[in-house]
PDB file of C-alpha atoms in Angstrom:
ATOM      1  CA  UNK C 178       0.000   0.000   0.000  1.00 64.00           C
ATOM      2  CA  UNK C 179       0.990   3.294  -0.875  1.00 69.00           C
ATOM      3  CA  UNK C 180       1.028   6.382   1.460  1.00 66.00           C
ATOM      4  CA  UNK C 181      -2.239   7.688   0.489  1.00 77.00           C
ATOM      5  CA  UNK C 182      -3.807   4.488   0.722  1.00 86.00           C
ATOM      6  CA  UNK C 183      -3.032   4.680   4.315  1.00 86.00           C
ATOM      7  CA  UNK C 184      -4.623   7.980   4.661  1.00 87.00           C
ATOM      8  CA  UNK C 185      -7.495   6.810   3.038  1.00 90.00           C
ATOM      9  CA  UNK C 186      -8.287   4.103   5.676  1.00 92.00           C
ATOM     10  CA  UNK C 187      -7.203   6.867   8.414  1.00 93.00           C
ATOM     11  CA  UNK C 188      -9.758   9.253   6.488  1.00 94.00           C
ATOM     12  CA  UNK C 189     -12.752   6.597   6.874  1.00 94.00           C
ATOM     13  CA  UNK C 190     -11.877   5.115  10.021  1.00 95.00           C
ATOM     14  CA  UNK C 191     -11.937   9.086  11.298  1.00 95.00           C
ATOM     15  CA  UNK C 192     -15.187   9.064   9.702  1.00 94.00           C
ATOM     16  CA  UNK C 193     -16.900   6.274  11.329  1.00 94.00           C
ATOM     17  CA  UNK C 194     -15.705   8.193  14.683  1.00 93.00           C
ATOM     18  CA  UNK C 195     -17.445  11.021  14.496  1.00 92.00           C
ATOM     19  CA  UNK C 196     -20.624   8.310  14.308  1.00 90.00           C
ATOM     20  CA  UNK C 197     -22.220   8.251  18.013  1.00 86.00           C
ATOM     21  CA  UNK C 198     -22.885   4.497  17.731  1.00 89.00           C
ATOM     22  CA  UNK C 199     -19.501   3.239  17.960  1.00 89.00           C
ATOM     23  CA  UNK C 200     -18.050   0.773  20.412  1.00 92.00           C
ATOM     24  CA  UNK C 201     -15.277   1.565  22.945  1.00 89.00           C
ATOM     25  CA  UNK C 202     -13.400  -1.048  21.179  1.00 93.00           C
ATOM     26  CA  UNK C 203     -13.290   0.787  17.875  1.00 94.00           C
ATOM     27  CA  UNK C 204     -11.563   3.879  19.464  1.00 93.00           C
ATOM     28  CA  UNK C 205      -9.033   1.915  20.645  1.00 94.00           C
ATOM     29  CA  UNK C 206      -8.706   0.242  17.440  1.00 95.00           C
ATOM     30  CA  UNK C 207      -8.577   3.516  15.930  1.00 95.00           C
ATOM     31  CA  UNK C 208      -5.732   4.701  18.064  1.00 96.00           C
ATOM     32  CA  UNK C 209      -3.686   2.228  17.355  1.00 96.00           C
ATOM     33  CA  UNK C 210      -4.116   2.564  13.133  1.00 96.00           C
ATOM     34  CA  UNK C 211      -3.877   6.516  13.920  1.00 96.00           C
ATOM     35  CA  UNK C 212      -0.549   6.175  15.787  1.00 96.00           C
ATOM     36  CA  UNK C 213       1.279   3.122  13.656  1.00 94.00           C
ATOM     37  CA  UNK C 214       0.388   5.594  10.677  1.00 93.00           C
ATOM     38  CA  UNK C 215       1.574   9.029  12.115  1.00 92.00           C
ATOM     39  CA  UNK C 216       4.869   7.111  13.520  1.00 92.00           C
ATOM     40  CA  UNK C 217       5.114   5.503  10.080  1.00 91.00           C
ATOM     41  CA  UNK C 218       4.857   8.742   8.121  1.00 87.00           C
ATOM     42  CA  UNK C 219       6.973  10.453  10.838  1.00 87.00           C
ATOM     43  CA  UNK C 220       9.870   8.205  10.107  1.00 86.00           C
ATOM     44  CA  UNK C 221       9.643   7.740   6.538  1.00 83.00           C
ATOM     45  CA  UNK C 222       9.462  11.683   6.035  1.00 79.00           C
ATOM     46  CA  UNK C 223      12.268  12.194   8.545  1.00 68.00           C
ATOM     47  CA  UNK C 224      14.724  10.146   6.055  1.00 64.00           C
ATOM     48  CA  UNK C 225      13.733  12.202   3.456  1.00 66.00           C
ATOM     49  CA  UNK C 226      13.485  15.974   4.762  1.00 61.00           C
ATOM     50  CA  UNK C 227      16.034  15.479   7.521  1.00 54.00           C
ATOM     51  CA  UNK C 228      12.926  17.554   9.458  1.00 59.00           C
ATOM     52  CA  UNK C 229      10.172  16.321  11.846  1.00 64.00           C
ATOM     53  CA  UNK C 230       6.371  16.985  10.494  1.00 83.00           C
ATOM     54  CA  UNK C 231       5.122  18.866  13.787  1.00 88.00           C
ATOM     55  CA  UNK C 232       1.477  18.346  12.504  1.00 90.00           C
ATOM     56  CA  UNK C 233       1.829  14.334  12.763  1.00 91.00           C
ATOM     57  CA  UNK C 234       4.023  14.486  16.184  1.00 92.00           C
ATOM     58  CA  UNK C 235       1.067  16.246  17.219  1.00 94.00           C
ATOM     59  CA  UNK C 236      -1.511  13.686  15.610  1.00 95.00           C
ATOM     60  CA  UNK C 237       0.908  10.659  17.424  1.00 95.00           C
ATOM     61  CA  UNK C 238       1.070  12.114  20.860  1.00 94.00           C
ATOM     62  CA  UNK C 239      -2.547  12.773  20.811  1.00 95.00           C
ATOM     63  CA  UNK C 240      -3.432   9.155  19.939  1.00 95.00           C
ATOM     64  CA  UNK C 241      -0.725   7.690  21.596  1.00 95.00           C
ATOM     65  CA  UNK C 242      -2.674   4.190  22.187  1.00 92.00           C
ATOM     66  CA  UNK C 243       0.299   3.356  25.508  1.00 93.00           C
ATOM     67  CA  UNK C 244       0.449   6.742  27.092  1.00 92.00           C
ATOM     68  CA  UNK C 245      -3.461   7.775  26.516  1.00 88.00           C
ATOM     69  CA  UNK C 246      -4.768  11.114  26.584  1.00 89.00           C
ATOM     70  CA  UNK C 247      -8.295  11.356  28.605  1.00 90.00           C
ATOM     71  CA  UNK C 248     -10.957  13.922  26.944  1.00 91.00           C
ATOM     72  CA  UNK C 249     -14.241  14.215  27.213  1.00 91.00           C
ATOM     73  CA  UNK C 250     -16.346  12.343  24.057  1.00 89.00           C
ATOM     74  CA  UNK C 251     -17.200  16.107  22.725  1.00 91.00           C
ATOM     75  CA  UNK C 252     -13.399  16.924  22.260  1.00 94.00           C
ATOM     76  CA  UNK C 253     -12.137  13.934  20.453  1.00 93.00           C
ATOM     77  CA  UNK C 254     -14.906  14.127  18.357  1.00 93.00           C
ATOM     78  CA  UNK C 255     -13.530  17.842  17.526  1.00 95.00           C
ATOM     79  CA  UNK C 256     -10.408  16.185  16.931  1.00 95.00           C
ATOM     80  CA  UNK C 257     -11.225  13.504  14.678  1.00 95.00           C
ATOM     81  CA  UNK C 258     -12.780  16.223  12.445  1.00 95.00           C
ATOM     82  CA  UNK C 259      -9.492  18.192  12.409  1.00 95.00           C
ATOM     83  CA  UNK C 260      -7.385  15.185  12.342  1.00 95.00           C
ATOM     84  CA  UNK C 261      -9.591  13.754   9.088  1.00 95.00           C
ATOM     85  CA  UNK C 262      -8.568  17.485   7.495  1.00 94.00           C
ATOM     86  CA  UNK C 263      -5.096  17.499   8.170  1.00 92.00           C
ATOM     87  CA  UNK C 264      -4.784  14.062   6.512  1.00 91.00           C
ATOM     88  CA  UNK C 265      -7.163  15.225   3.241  1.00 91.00           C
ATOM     89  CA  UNK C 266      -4.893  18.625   3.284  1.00 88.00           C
ATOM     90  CA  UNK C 267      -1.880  15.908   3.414  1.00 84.00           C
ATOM     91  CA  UNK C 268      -3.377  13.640   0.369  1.00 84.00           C
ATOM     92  CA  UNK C 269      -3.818  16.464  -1.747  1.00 83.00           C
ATOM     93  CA  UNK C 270      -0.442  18.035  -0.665  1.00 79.00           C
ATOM     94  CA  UNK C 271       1.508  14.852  -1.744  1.00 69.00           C
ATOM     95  CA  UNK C 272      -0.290  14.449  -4.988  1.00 67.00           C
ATOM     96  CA  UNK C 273       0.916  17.798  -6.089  1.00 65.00           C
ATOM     97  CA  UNK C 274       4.384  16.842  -5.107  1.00 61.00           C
TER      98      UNK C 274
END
């Protein structure tokens, strides 16, 4: 799978969050794809630019599936929403590169 692939199942899995019927389980499950992806990109793009992408340290600290962050259901909801942004604002960015 590509990189944008990856975003793609971050994009719908972000989605599906923002849905009020989801299971515990499934935020879990989405911290851990969120995090393996953000540390994946972080690494991979560190290689490259010899510089750290601030917006996914922030993205990987935040869903951090060892170390959790507690919020209320209201807040991570506003952050899925701007997480599933940065990543479209990412797609399109590396399709123009």
């Amino acid at each position: 799978m590509n990189k944008n692939s990856w975003y793609i199942v971050c994009c719908i899995m972000l989605g599906l969050a923002i849905l009020p019927i989801m299971p515990y389980g499934y935020y879990m499950l989405l911290r851990v794809v969120i995090f393996g992806v953000c540390l994946w990109q972080i690494l991979t793009s560190y290689n490259k630019t010899s510089s750290l992408p601030v917006g996914l340290c922030i993205i990987a600290i935040l869903y951090n599936p060892i170390l959790t962050v507690s919020l209320t259901r209201g807040v991570w909801t506003i952050l899925n929403i701007a997480t599933l942004i940065y990543f479209i604002v990412n797609m399109k960015t590396n399709n123009k590169q």
